């Protein structure tokens, strides 16, 4: 364990009961008291990790001297307490760790030394699809299908669960990572049981990074964390601090209380709209003020969850009595709860409603202003008051959605995160698209109609524009919130008792975020009524919210396609971009769980739920939403009666056990994973092939060819493989050659553990415009010097056969958008040695270095255009060979038809850690060599 320099004499003791802990006192540092809660957590992190090299006293001083008016502060190094992953993004991390074990053994080292160096927790939640629904057997059918589709991936994760120290895997069929994190994994105050220099365990704030954009859900518990890409997560797992710029912090002052009938979903949709109007991309948002105490913990988590939708890095609530109440409710030990209270009060992290820290900006919001709402049809920030929904949606059908067809900035990065909730790189995403103002829409719009007759289970019905064909209670956003879930159950009960049923064309599903939801539904006697309306359990996972909604009812699907109907999905999720929820639903609306049930009963968006009946009872009398909507008092009474701490302690007592499918996996107890050479899901990556034990001297890049010449604003989604795998693509051809049928291709997301598939999908986006092939879109280039057009993968393979290094030329803001690890991994595996751009998105630039690719930047005012580069030249990059460290500039020699010229490029390797990563050929090689050379200590 690294020794803390303790330059500010912050090391101290904290006694809680009969235990003593080492802590680092914030009040020992001048200026700490004025800081917002979130920056105090970062300050403690720096104090505890100060080593004089990576974390310095200057960084601590920069943080305490934070200028709230500056666009951003100095660069600091953040060391999270743990890493949280879901299975889509977690599999590549595990694959790399397993490959490191093989490399360690090849060098004669101990493979057992390769372990996460901070706790890593992975929850398998992204792979269940709602194929079966509306029947008692749906959960089992979907679970078996999930397992059969993903057995190769699960075998790797199951092996990792028992092979790695500090690595926990929550098996499929258990819950959603963010809800499991909130209810079980989060500590609020972390305890490192290993003795510190004082001989005592250390206590410090629980912090994390997660490989899912909705990681900030745990901010509701006062835990600082946000989503990162796979490479950043791997670096953190391997003990490497994360470089970040001190952000602006927006203070969100809450007053008042939610009115009766308004839900947490209505609140978060209002907050999302408000913060998108304000503009908080890349900032921290922090809630404070007298209204905080009236916001239940589950509602706080709902607000934190949707941080990516309004663009903030996090949206955090401080610790208070409500935090302790929730910890007690969810079965945390009294010892832990006492530690959280004592630590927060000692460190000035306990919420004082009368104290306002210094913020960059503030917003004041009266909770009493929240009204029942939905959001859509394409973006989460486009909130619609429920009372205006019919008129607005009719207007949308008649005139268009008013949302630009081409999403920009934050929306594009969010939309492209399909199929998994990939984190968004918050560095420089511009966001010029405001929420659409729906406040003045009239309700007398004439709805277009093209009714199509359909027979479903012997019943003749008409399907028309605006009909609801999916109603899904799903997503971590809301299924962790007992109040809105109980409200949905009570509404279902009241509706059934009044003789109502869901419309036959609606695909209904219930996908809670943890098994505790099922327990309290059963305890409250609500499961029966939900099932009567078709809301049977389909799985514990993300399902509809990430596009795993499964097929529509066949007859409905046929009618929608044949008659080109504009139909809707209503879900309790967080993202609703067109094409994300289902290919056949053009409109997707976010709504609270009880409103999801209500729309399943109505069957159409062509209704005013505040005044039109949901349906008619057996007596022919109309039944209105107001007749079945439970009051706040009724919901709170049931929650108080049935949601008990015992459910959480019992529900999570075997959280790592899994079902029979999981437990029956054949796993040898070997310290190294037995790779299956026939697997098309999981393969050993080549990052350590031919790696020498010591790093080689820096070398110039000689005789390089341009693989792609790209313009401005090329995002990681242009670079990284995503979505479905086409049959005629290099990846599709690879799978066919390995005996995989087209129906079993699955997605790039599910095959992230197979580098052979992923490199074939790198730079293969159908919207990529490579200037070497003008007029052609997609993953194509020309192989030089001959100039034959071919796929980028085939060209890279041909260049590799001739030992020709490759470069990519790009414009401004290269690598913006979502933080995708394969954008950097695929680049290096294609043989790209350097990327020369006008500017880089910060996270992607760091990721390239982490994979051993040199990021070069034109000098100010220069570009490929100004330097008259065509991409057909041969480039030689000099200034690296013979240098003791990575230089700040290099010379680029351009050869074209016997003519030579030179220009200078800036090396964008900005920190000492980045220089070491590049010198070693990437972060994985760096860490492996550190472990090889330090037999008794982890790398610093």
XYZ file of C-alpha atoms in Angstrom, residues 39-393:
355
model
C -15.837 18.543 -4.073
C -15.247 17.753 -0.390
C -15.337 14.068 -1.352
C -12.753 14.708 -4.080
C -10.633 16.636 -1.558
C -10.623 13.726 0.880
C -9.625 11.454 -1.986
C -6.602 13.627 -2.767
C -5.565 13.945 0.888
C -5.659 10.187 1.395
C -3.901 9.342 -1.880
C -1.236 12.053 -1.891
C 2.053 10.424 -2.911
C 3.918 13.433 -4.284
C 4.055 12.004 -7.807
C 0.608 11.111 -9.104
C -1.327 13.052 -6.467
C 0.489 16.170 -5.307
C 0.022 18.896 -2.721
C -0.489 21.296 -5.628
C -3.601 19.363 -6.683
C -4.969 19.624 -3.131
C -4.298 23.345 -3.054
C -5.913 23.747 -6.467
C -9.063 22.030 -5.228
C -9.375 24.068 -2.032
C -8.745 27.203 -4.090
C -11.466 26.194 -6.560
C -12.820 29.097 -8.595
C -16.546 28.426 -9.043
C -16.753 30.898 -11.950
C -14.065 29.212 -14.062
C -15.112 26.903 -16.883
C -13.154 24.193 -15.139
C -10.371 23.920 -12.614
C -7.003 22.222 -12.611
C -6.379 18.589 -13.521
C -6.468 16.214 -10.558
C -6.137 12.456 -10.106
C -9.179 10.672 -8.678
C -8.869 7.180 -7.173
C -12.310 5.547 -6.790
C -12.957 3.080 -3.985
C -14.486 0.505 -6.343
C -15.702 -0.247 -9.871
C -19.216 -1.283 -10.897
C -19.889 -3.070 -14.191
C -22.765 -4.595 -16.098
C -22.223 -7.626 -18.307
C -22.058 -5.978 -21.751
C -19.293 -3.589 -20.744
C -17.804 -5.818 -18.055
C -16.961 -8.823 -20.218
C -14.061 -7.089 -22.062
C -12.599 -6.007 -18.708
C -12.628 -9.595 -17.472
C -11.226 -10.868 -20.783
C -8.274 -8.496 -20.402
C -7.614 -9.564 -16.806
C -7.662 -13.208 -17.865
C -5.217 -12.459 -20.697
C -2.956 -10.695 -18.185
C -2.866 -13.878 -16.120
C -1.727 -15.813 -19.175
C 0.967 -13.217 -19.872
C 2.129 -13.266 -16.260
C 2.514 -17.051 -16.443
C 4.392 -16.778 -19.742
C 6.955 -14.538 -18.021
C 7.334 -17.042 -15.178
C 5.402 -14.892 -12.715
C 2.561 -15.866 -10.424
C -0.786 -15.611 -12.280
C -2.546 -15.210 -8.939
C -1.016 -11.734 -8.685
C -3.386 -10.588 -11.413
C -6.467 -9.446 -9.560
C -8.464 -6.248 -9.386
C -6.517 -3.960 -7.067
C -9.694 -2.269 -5.904
C -13.032 -4.058 -5.430
C -14.840 -4.731 -8.696
C -18.508 -5.707 -8.793
C -20.302 -6.943 -11.908
C -24.060 -7.401 -12.218
C -25.413 -9.399 -15.162
C -28.488 -7.400 -16.147
C -28.244 -6.420 -19.822
C -28.915 -9.731 -21.566
C -32.477 -10.716 -20.680
C -35.045 -10.083 -23.431
C -38.806 -9.913 -22.921
C -39.588 -12.636 -25.458
C -42.283 -14.269 -23.343
C -44.803 -12.066 -21.494
C -48.274 -12.040 -20.034
C -48.067 -15.519 -18.537
C -46.876 -17.052 -15.253
C -44.094 -18.912 -17.062
C -42.621 -15.818 -18.757
C -39.783 -15.344 -16.273
C -38.527 -18.919 -16.575
C -38.822 -18.970 -20.374
C -36.884 -15.706 -20.724
C -34.256 -16.790 -18.199
C -33.626 -20.047 -20.070
C -33.425 -18.233 -23.417
C -31.009 -15.697 -21.921
C -28.761 -18.442 -20.657
C -28.753 -20.402 -23.912
C -27.820 -17.273 -25.883
C -25.075 -16.153 -23.512
C -23.616 -19.335 -22.040
C -20.084 -18.704 -23.349
C -19.982 -15.216 -21.830
C -21.450 -16.422 -18.566
C -18.915 -19.227 -18.303
C -16.133 -16.643 -18.329
C -17.846 -14.489 -15.702
C -18.647 -17.488 -13.504
C -14.999 -18.551 -13.673
C -13.885 -15.021 -12.812
C -16.201 -14.995 -9.816
C -14.280 -17.821 -8.192
C -10.822 -17.109 -9.644
C -10.278 -13.420 -8.865
C -9.949 -11.739 -5.481
C -11.997 -8.582 -4.935
C -14.247 -9.491 -7.864
C -17.922 -10.163 -7.251
C -20.440 -11.288 -9.874
C -24.176 -10.977 -9.353
C -25.640 -13.727 -11.591
C -28.396 -13.241 -14.169
C -31.962 -13.172 -12.932
C -31.084 -11.193 -9.793
C -31.461 -7.513 -10.568
C -30.271 -4.359 -12.341
C -26.786 -3.177 -11.418
C -27.878 0.250 -10.184
C -30.668 -1.067 -7.989
C -28.445 -3.814 -6.566
C -25.819 -1.120 -5.984
C -28.296 1.111 -4.167
C -29.887 -1.633 -2.075
C -26.840 -3.754 -1.272
C -23.408 -2.918 -2.680
C -23.076 0.765 -1.742
C -21.365 1.477 1.588
C -21.641 5.311 1.754
C -18.558 5.141 3.974
C -15.992 2.607 2.807
C -13.757 0.697 5.215
C -10.409 -0.650 4.115
C -9.795 -3.451 6.554
C -6.136 -3.781 5.657
C -4.094 -2.014 8.293
C -2.911 1.463 7.384
C 0.340 2.971 8.600
C -1.339 3.631 11.945
C -2.421 0.011 12.341
C -6.094 0.967 12.074
C -8.543 0.357 9.222
C -9.208 3.407 7.088
C -12.660 4.938 6.727
C -13.370 7.136 3.718
C -16.237 8.070 1.404
C -17.523 5.308 -0.839
C -16.807 6.391 -4.414
C -17.011 4.503 -7.671
C -16.897 4.581 -11.429
C -19.224 2.378 -13.440
C -19.322 1.063 -16.986
C -22.935 2.163 -17.370
C -24.079 5.719 -17.876
C -26.704 5.504 -15.126
C -24.160 4.827 -12.386
C -25.090 8.219 -10.792
C -28.229 6.582 -9.440
C -26.204 5.880 -6.303
C -25.643 9.647 -5.956
C -29.013 9.640 -4.227
C -27.326 7.830 -1.340
C -24.583 10.451 -1.100
C -22.111 8.221 -2.959
C -20.065 10.033 -5.618
C -19.787 8.075 -8.849
C -20.378 8.331 -12.573
C -20.154 6.326 -15.771
C -16.876 5.715 -17.587
C -15.732 3.668 -20.554
C -14.210 0.226 -20.301
C -10.584 1.363 -20.513
C -11.022 3.866 -17.686
C -12.749 1.165 -15.632
C -9.936 -1.311 -16.300
C -7.369 1.296 -15.290
C -9.231 1.927 -12.041
C -9.516 -1.825 -11.384
C -5.754 -2.069 -11.847
C -5.078 0.628 -9.269
C -4.513 3.522 -11.647
C -5.968 6.916 -10.725
C -8.256 8.717 -13.169
C -7.350 12.085 -14.589
C -10.156 14.646 -14.373
C -10.656 18.400 -14.477
C -12.208 20.011 -11.388
C -15.749 20.695 -12.642
C -18.214 23.479 -12.165
C -20.839 22.613 -9.545
C -24.437 23.755 -9.910
C -26.411 24.037 -6.673
C -30.039 22.955 -6.983
C -31.944 24.370 -4.017
C -35.118 22.479 -3.175
C -38.037 23.936 -1.288
C -41.538 22.685 -0.540
C -42.828 19.146 -1.041
C -44.374 17.091 -3.845
C -48.155 17.556 -4.134
C -50.527 14.632 -3.821
C -50.676 12.635 -7.050
C -47.210 13.666 -8.254
C -44.636 10.882 -8.415
C -40.858 10.607 -8.395
C -41.043 10.070 -12.158
C -42.892 13.343 -12.632
C -40.223 15.042 -10.509
C -37.283 13.645 -12.456
C -38.845 14.466 -15.839
C -39.310 18.032 -14.619
C -35.742 18.213 -13.327
C -34.405 16.759 -16.606
C -36.283 19.388 -18.631
C -35.133 22.209 -16.342
C -31.464 21.199 -16.347
C -31.407 20.671 -20.123
C -32.690 24.244 -20.464
C -30.013 25.433 -18.047
C -27.143 23.501 -19.634
C -25.148 21.315 -17.260
C -23.107 19.119 -19.611
C -19.935 17.995 -17.860
C -20.862 19.684 -14.565
C -21.640 18.309 -11.127
C -25.181 19.002 -9.885
C -25.748 19.045 -6.138
C -29.041 19.286 -4.251
C -29.338 21.321 -1.069
C -31.767 23.387 0.971
C -34.800 22.878 3.203
C -36.671 20.765 0.644
C -34.014 18.026 0.615
C -35.376 16.466 3.813
C -38.778 15.908 2.191
C -37.329 13.995 -0.774
C -37.316 10.244 -0.015
C -34.128 8.356 -0.789
C -35.707 6.437 -3.659
C -36.766 9.715 -5.277
C -33.217 11.043 -4.877
C -31.906 7.943 -6.629
C -34.399 8.443 -9.463
C -33.058 11.971 -10.006
C -29.441 10.804 -9.860
C -30.166 8.006 -12.316
C -31.147 10.369 -15.115
C -27.970 12.481 -14.913
C -26.874 11.384 -18.422
C -30.191 12.524 -19.842
C -29.555 16.101 -18.744
C -25.795 15.803 -19.215
C -24.352 16.297 -15.748
C -21.514 14.031 -14.632
C -23.367 13.419 -11.384
C -26.424 14.675 -9.490
C -25.760 14.137 -5.822
C -27.599 14.503 -2.534
C -25.695 14.909 0.746
C -25.939 12.508 3.680
C -28.745 13.171 6.198
C -31.295 11.371 8.356
C -33.078 10.069 5.259
C -29.839 8.399 4.149
C -29.623 6.583 7.489
C -33.297 5.588 7.316
C -32.776 4.008 3.910
C -29.642 2.177 5.021
C -31.614 0.755 7.932
C -34.563 -0.157 5.689
C -32.321 -2.033 3.263
C -30.732 -4.131 5.983
C -27.337 -2.499 6.442
C -25.757 -3.230 9.821
C -26.206 -0.861 12.732
C -22.411 -0.648 12.983
C -22.213 0.599 9.383
C -25.057 3.067 9.885
C -23.361 4.473 13.005
C -20.116 4.854 11.055
C -21.869 6.706 8.214
C -23.458 9.165 10.644
C -20.300 9.752 12.701
C -18.061 10.110 9.646
C -20.388 12.486 7.785
C -20.797 14.750 10.809
C -17.080 14.784 11.608
C -16.145 15.646 8.011
C -18.739 18.320 7.342
C -20.563 16.035 4.893
C -23.820 15.985 6.894
C -26.524 18.095 5.257
C -27.295 21.381 6.964
C -30.405 22.873 5.309
C -29.434 26.358 6.510
C -25.908 26.248 5.035
C -25.308 27.031 1.382
C -21.858 26.074 0.052
C -20.249 28.090 -2.699
C -21.569 27.009 -6.106
C -20.826 28.001 -9.696
C -24.527 28.709 -10.191
C -27.728 27.997 -8.304
C -31.292 27.105 -9.240
C -34.186 27.242 -6.806
C -37.100 24.901 -7.362
C -40.388 24.459 -5.495
C -41.291 20.760 -5.366
C -44.931 21.793 -5.145
C -44.803 22.854 -8.809
C -44.489 19.274 -10.088
C -47.458 17.916 -12.063
C -48.213 14.505 -13.549
C -46.163 14.193 -16.728
C -44.848 11.986 -19.486
C -41.893 12.679 -21.808
C -41.396 12.007 -25.478
C -41.864 10.974 -28.154
C -38.107 10.819 -28.875
C -36.175 12.575 -26.109
C -36.345 12.372 -22.311
C -36.200 16.146 -21.849
C -39.369 16.803 -23.855
C -41.794 16.722 -20.930
C -45.527 16.869 -21.543
C -48.008 17.609 -18.758
C -50.436 14.675 -18.608
C -53.368 17.068 -18.948
C -52.015 18.200 -22.345
C -50.742 14.821 -23.588
C -53.596 13.990 -25.955
C -53.443 17.343 -27.728
C -49.663 17.373 -27.951
C -49.427 13.838 -29.325
